[in-house]
CSV table of C-alpha atoms in Angstrom, one decimal:
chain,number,residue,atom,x,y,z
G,4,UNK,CA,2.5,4.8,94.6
G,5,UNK,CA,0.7,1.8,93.1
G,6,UNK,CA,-0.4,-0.8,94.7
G,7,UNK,CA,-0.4,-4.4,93.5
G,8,UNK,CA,-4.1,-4.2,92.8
G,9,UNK,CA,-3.9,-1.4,90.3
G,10,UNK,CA,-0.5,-3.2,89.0
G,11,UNK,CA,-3.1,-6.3,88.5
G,12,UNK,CA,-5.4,-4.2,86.3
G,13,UNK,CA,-2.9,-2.8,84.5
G,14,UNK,CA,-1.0,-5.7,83.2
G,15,UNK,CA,-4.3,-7.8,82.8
G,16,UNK,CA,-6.1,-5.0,81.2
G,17,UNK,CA,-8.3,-6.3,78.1
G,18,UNK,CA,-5.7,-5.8,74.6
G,19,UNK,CA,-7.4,-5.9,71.1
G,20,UNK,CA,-5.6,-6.3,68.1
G,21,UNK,CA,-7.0,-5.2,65.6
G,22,UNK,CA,-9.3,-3.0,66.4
G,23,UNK,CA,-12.1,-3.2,63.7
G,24,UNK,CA,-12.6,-1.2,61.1
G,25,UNK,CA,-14.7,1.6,60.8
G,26,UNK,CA,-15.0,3.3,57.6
G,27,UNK,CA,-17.0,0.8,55.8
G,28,UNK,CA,-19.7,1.2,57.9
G,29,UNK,CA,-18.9,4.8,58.1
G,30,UNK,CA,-19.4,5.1,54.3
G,31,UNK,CA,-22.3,3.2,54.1
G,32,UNK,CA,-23.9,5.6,56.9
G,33,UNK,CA,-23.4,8.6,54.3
G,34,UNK,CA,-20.9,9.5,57.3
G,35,UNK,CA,-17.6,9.7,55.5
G,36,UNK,CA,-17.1,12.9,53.7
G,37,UNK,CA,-13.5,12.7,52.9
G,38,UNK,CA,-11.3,9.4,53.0
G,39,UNK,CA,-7.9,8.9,52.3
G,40,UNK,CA,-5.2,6.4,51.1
G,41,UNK,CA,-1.6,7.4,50.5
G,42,UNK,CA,0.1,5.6,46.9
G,43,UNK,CA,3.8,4.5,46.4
G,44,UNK,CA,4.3,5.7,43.1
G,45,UNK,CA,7.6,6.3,40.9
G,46,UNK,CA,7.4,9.9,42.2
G,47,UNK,CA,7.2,8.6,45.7
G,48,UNK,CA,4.0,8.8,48.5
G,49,UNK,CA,0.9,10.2,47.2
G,50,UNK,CA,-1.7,11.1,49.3
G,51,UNK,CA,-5.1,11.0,47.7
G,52,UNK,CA,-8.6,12.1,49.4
G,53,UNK,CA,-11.8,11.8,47.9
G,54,UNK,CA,-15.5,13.3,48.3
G,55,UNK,CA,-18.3,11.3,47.1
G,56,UNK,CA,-18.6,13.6,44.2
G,57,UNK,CA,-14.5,12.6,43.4
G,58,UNK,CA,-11.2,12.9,44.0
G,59,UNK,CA,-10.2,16.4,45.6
G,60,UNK,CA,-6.7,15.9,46.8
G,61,UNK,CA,-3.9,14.9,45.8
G,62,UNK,CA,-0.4,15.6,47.7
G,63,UNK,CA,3.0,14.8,47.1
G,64,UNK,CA,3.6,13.8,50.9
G,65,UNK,CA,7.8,14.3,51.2
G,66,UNK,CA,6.5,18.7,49.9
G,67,UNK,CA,3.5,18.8,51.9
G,68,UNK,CA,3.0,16.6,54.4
G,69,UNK,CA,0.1,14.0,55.3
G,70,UNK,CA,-1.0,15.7,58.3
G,71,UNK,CA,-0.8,19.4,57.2
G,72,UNK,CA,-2.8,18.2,54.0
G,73,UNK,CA,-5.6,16.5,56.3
G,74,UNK,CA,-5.6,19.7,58.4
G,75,UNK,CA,-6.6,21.4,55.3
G,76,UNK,CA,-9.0,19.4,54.0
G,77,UNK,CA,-10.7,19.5,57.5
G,78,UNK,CA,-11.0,22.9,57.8
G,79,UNK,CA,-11.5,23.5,54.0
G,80,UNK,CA,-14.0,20.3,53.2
G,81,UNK,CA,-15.3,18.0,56.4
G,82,UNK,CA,-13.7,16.9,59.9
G,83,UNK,CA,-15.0,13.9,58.7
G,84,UNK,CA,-12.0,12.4,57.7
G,85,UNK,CA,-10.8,8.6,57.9
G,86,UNK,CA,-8.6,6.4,55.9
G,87,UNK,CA,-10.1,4.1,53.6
G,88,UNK,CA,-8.4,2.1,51.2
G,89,UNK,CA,-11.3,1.0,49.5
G,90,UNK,CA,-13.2,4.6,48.7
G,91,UNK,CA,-9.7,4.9,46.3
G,92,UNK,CA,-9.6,2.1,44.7
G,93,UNK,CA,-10.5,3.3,41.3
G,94,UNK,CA,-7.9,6.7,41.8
G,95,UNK,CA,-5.5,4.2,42.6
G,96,UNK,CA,-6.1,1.8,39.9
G,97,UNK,CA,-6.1,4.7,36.9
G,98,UNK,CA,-2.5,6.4,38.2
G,99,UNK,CA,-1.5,3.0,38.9
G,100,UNK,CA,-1.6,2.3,35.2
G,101,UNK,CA,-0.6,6.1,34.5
G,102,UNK,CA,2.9,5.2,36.0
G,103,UNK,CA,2.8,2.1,33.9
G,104,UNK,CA,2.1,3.6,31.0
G,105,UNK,CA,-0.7,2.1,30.1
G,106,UNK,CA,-3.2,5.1,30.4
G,107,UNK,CA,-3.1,8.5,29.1
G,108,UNK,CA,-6.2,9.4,30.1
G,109,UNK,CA,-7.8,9.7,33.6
G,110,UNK,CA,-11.7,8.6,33.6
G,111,UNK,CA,-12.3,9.1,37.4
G,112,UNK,CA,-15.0,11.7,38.8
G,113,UNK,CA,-13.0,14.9,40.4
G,114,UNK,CA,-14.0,17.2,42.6
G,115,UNK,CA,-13.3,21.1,41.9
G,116,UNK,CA,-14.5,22.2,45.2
G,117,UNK,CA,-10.9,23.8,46.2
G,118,UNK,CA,-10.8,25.6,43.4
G,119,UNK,CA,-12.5,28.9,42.6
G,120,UNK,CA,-13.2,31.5,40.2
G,121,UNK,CA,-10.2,32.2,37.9
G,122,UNK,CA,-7.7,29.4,39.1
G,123,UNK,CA,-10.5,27.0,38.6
G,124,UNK,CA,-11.3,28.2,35.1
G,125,UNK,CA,-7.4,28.2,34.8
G,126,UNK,CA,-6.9,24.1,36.0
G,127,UNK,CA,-10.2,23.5,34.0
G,128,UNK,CA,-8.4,24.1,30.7
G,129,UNK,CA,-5.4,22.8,31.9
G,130,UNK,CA,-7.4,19.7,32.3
G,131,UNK,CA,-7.8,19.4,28.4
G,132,UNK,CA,-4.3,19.2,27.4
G,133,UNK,CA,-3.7,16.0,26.2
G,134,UNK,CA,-1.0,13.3,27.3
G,135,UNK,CA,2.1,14.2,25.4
G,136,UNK,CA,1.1,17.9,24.5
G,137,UNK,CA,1.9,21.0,26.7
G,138,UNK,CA,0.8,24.5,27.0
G,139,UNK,CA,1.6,27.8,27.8
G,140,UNK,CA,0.9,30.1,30.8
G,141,UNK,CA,-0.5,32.8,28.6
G,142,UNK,CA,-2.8,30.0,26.6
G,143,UNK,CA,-4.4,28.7,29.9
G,144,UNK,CA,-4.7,32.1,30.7
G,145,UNK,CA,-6.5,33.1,27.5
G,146,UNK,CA,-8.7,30.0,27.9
G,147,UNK,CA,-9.9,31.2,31.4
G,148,UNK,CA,-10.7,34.2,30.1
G,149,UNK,CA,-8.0,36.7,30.6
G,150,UNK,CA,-5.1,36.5,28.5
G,151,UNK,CA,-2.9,39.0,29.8
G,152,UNK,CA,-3.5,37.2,33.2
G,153,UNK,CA,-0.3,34.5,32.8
G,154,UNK,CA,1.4,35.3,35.9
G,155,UNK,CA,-2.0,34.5,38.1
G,156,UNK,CA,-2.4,31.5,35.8
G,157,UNK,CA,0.7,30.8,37.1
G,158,UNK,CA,-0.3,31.0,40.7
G,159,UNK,CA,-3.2,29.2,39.9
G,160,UNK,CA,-1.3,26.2,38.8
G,161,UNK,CA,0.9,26.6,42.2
G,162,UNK,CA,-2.0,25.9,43.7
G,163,UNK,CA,-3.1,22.8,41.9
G,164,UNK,CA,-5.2,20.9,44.3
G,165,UNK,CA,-5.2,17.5,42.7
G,166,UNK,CA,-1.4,17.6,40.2
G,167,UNK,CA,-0.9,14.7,37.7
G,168,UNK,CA,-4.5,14.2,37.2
G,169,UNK,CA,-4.7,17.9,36.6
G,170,UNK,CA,-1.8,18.0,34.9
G,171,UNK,CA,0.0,21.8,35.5
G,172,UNK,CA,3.4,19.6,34.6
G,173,UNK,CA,2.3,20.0,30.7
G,174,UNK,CA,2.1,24.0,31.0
G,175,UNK,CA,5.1,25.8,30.2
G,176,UNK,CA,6.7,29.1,29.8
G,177,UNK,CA,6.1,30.7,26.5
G,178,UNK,CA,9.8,30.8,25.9
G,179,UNK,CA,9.8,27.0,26.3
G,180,UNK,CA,10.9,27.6,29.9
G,181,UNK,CA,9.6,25.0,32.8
G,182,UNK,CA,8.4,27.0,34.6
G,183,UNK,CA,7.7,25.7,38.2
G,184,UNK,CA,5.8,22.6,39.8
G,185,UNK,CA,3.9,21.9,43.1
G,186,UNK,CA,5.8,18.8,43.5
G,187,UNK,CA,9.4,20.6,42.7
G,188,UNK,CA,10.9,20.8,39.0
G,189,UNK,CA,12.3,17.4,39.1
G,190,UNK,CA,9.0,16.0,38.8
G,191,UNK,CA,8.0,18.4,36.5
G,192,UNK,CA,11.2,16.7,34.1
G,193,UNK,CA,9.8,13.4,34.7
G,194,UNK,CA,6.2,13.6,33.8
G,195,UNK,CA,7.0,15.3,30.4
G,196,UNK,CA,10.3,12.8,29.5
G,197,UNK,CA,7.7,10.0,30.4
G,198,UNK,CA,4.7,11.7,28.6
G,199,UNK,CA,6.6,12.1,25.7
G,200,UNK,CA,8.0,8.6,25.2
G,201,UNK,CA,10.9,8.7,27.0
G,202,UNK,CA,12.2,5.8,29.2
G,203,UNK,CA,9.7,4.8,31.7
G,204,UNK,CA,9.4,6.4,35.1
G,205,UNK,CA,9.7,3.0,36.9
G,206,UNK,CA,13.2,2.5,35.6
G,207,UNK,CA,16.4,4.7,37.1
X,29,UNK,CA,-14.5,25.7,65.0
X,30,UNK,CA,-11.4,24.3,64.3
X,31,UNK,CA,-11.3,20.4,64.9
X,32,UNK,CA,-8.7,18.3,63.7
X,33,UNK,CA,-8.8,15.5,60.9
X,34,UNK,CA,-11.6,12.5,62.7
X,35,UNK,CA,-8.7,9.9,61.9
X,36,UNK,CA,-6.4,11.7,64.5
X,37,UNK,CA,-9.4,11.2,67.0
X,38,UNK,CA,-9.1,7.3,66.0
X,39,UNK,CA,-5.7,7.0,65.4
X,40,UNK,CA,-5.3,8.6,69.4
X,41,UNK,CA,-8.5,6.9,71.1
X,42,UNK,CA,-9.6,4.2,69.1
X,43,UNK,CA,-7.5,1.2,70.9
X,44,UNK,CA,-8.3,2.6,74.1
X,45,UNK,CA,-12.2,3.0,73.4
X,46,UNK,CA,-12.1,-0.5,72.5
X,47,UNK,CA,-10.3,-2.2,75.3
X,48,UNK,CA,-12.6,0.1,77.7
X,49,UNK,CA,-15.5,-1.5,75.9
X,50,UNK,CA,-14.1,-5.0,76.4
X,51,UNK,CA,-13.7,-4.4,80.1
X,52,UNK,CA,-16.8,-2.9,80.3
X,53,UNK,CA,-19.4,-5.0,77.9
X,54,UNK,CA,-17.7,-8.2,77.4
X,55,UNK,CA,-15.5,-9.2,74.0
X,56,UNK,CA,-18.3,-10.4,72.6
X,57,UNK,CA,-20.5,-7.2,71.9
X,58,UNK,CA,-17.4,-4.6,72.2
X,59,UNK,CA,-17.4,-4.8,68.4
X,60,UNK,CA,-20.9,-3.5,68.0
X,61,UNK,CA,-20.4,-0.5,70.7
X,62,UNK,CA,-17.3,-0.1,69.5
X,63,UNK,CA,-18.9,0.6,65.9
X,64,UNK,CA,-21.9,2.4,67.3
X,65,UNK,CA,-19.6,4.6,69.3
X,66,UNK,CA,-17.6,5.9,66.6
X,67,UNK,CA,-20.4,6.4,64.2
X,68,UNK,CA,-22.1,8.5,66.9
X,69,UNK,CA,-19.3,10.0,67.2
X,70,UNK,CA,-18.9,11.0,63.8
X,71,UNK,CA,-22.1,12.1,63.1
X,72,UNK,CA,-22.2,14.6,65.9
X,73,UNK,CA,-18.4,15.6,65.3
X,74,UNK,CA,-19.1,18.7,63.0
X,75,UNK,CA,-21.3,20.1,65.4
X,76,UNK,CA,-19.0,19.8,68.4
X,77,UNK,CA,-18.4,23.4,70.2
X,78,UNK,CA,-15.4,22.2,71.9
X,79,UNK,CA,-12.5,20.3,70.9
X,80,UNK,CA,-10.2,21.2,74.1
X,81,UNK,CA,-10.9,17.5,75.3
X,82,UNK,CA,-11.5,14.9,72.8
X,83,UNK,CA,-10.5,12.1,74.9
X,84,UNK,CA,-13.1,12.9,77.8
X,85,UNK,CA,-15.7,13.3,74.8
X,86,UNK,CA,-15.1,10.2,72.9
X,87,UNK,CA,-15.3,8.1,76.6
X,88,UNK,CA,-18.4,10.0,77.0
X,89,UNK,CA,-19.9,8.4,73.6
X,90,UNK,CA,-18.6,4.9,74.4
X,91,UNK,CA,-19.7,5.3,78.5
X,92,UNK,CA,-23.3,6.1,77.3
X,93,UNK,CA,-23.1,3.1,74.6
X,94,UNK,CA,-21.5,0.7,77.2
X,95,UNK,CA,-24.8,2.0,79.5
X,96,UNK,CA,-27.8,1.3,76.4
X,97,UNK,CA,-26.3,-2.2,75.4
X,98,UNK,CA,-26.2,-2.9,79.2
X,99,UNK,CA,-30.3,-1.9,79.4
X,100,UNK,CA,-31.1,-3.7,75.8
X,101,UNK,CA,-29.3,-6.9,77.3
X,102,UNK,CA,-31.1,-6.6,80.5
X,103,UNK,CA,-34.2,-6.5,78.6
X,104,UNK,CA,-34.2,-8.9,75.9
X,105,UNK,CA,-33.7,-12.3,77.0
X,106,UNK,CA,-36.7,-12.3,79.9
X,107,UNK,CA,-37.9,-16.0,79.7
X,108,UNK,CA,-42.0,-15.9,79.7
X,109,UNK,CA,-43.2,-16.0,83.4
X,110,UNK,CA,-40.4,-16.7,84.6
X,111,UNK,CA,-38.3,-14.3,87.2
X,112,UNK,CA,-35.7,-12.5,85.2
X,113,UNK,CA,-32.6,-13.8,85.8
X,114,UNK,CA,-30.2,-12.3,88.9
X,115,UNK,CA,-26.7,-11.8,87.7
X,116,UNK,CA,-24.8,-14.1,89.9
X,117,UNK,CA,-21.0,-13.3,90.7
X,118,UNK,CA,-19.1,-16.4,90.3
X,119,UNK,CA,-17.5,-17.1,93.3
X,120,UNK,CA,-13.3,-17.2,93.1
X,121,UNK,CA,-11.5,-20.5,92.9
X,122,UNK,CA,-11.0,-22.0,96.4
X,123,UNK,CA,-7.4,-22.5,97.4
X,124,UNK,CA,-6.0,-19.1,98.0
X,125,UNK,CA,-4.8,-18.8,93.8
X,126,UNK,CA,-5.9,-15.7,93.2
X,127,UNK,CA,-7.9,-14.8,90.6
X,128,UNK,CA,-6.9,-15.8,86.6
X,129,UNK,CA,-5.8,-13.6,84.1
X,130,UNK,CA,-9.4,-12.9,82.3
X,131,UNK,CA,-11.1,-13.6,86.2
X,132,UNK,CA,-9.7,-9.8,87.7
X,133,UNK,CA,-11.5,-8.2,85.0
X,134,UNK,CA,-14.9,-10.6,84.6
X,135,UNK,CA,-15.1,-9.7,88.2
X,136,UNK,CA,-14.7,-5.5,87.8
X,137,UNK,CA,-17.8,-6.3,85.2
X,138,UNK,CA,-19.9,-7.6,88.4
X,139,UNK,CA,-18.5,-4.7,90.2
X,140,UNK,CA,-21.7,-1.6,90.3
X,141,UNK,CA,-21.8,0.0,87.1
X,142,UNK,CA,-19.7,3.3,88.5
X,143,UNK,CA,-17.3,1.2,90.2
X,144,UNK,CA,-17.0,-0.5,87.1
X,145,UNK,CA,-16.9,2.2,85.0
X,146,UNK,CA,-14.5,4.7,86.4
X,147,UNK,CA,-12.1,1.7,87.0
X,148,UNK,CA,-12.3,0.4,83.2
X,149,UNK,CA,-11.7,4.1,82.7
X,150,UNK,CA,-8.5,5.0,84.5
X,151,UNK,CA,-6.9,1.6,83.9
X,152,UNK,CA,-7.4,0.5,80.5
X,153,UNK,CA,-7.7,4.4,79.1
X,154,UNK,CA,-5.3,5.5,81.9
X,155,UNK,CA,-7.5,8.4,82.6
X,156,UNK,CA,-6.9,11.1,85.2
X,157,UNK,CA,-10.0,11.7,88.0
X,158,UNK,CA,-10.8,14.9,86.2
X,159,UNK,CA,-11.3,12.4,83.0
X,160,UNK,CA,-13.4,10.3,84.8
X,161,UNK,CA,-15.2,13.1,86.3
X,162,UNK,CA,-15.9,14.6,82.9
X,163,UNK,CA,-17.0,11.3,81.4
X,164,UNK,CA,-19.2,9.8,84.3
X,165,UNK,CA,-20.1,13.5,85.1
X,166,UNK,CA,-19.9,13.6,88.8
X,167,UNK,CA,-17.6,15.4,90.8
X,168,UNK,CA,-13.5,14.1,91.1
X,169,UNK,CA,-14.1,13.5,94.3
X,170,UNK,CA,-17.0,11.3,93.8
X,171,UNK,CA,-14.7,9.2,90.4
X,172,UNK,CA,-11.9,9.3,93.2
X,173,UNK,CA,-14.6,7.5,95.2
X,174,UNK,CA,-15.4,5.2,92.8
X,175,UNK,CA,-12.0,3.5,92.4
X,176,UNK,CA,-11.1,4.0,95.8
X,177,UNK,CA,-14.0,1.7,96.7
X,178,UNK,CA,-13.3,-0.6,93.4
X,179,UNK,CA,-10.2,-1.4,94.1
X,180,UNK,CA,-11.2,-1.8,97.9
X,181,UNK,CA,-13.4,-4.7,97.0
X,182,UNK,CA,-10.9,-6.2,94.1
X,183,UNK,CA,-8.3,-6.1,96.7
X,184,UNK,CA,-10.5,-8.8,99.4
X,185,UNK,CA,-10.8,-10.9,96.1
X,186,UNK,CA,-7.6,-10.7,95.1
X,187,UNK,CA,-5.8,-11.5,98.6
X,188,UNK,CA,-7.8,-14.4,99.0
């Protein structure tokens, strides 16, 4: 039972609000190996996690999940994990204006370490399509160096660590097909209507 | 080694590590412990061999902070030849009030630094005796001790 003492303590226990904030100094320190900020975007929550070498994540949170992405990226990068705004500024800023449609190009630093071998080699060409264009499986697969390899460059895009900015929605079927998308087809549609001129994602 | 995301760490402990560090260094320099504890923390977080009790190992860092801000306090300010000072408890209002809100815990601060600390623990971080026991690193008996005789002496102040 508790006595009025420990009843004492309890309600007159010391309360902060907020508490500060850490990853400032935790950056500064050379201490923060991956933060994280989620974006509202037209597509709904991103979550986006950067290295100092760049960004290295992105997730659509309603398919993946925040906490099963961070999970990942502990085991697979650094426990050191905190949110921090700040680090993502620039990320934020460049799809920010990608949504908008005032950018067709993303400048910002990226980090491949996720990625390996052939389905590296696969997103790195995939990376050079240009706003508007699209490719094939069986291209991105010849450009990573094995052209009858289009079903693994197909898995390799599934397993697009950082979508939009590495953008797997431009790569197609040969047929003209769609193909299939990390973030589910419907988002697939929307990226390419928007890319290609069509009304703007912001709008229903 | 599988430890989860450092956020979840902070997301869990941080309020807690920073009210303990109120009650147990004043609200004036919590801020700084409360910094210096997670950055310690963080720093030695990939290395860590166990992650079974987080809590208990995050109170550790902030117990042993709380402890080296104590000493650096205790030795900075020493006035040239002069005594240094002796912490005074301020004696409770006359009048049979009671102590005020912020007096109950300004007096656990004068209480001996285990008292102190195993109270701060298991009523502001609402830890269990084995918590206690795992941050102070005595026995249970010995944290059960230590709040037993806490509240003991709270109690005389409080009644009066």
């Amino acid at each position: 039972m508790m006595t009025e003492i420990e009843h004492e303590l309890r309600r007159r226990a010391p309360r902060t609000d907020p508490v500060p904030d850490l990853s400032q100094a935790a950056a500064a320190a050379g201490l923060l190996d991956v933060a994280f900020a989620t974006l509202d975007s037209p597509l709904g929550t991103l979550l986006l996690a950067t290295t100092p070498r760049g960004l290295v994540r992105l997730a659509y949170v309603d398919h993946e999940g925040a906490d099963s992405v961070l999970e990942q990226l502990a085991t697979k990068v650094s426990p050191r994990i905190l949110a921090a705004r700040h680090e993502l500024d620039e990320p934020r800023r460049e799809l920010d204006q990608y949504f908008a449609g005032a950018r067709r190009r993303f400048e910002l630093p990226l980090d491949w370490r996720l990625t390996h071998g052939f389905t590296r080699r696969v997103l790195q060409a995939t990376a050079n399509v240009p706003y508007g264009a699209t490719s094939t499986y069986k291209q991105v697969a010849a450009q990573a160096g094995s052209p009858l390899a289009f079903r693994a460059a197909g898995n390799a895009l599934g397993s697009n660590p950082i979508p939009i900015v590495v953008p797997c929605h431009r790569i197609l079927h040969s047929g003209g097909g769609l193909g299939g998308y990390t973030g589910g087809l419907e988002r697939k549609r929307l990226l390419l209507a928007v890319e290609s001129g069509q009304p703007r994602l912001a709008d229903p | 080694m599988r430890l989860p995301p450092f956020q979840t760490l902070l997301d869990a402990h941080g309020r807690d590590v920073h009210r303990f560090l109120i009650a147990s260094v004043g609200a004036t320099d919590a801020d700084d412990c409360y910094q210096e504890t997670w950055l310690a923390a963080l720093r030695a977080y990939p290395r860590l061999h166990d992650a079974s009790n987080l809590k208990s190992w995050i109170f550790t860092v902030a117990h042993r902070k709380a402890i080296d801000h104590v000493r650096a306090r205790r030795r900075a300010p020493v006035a040239v030849g002069g005594e240094p000072p002796e912490p005074s408890p301020a004696p409770a209002a006359p009048g049979g009030a009671g102590l005020g809100d912020d007096d109950l815990w300004a007096r656990v601060r004068e209480l001996p630094p285990k008292q102190r600390t195993a109270v701060a623990l298991r009523y502001v971080a609402d830890a269990g005796y084995d918590e206690i026991s795992a941050v102070m690193g005595t026995s249970e008996d010995a944290a059960r001790r230590n709040v037993h005789e806490a509240l003991k002496r709270l109690r005389t102040e409080y009644r009066r």
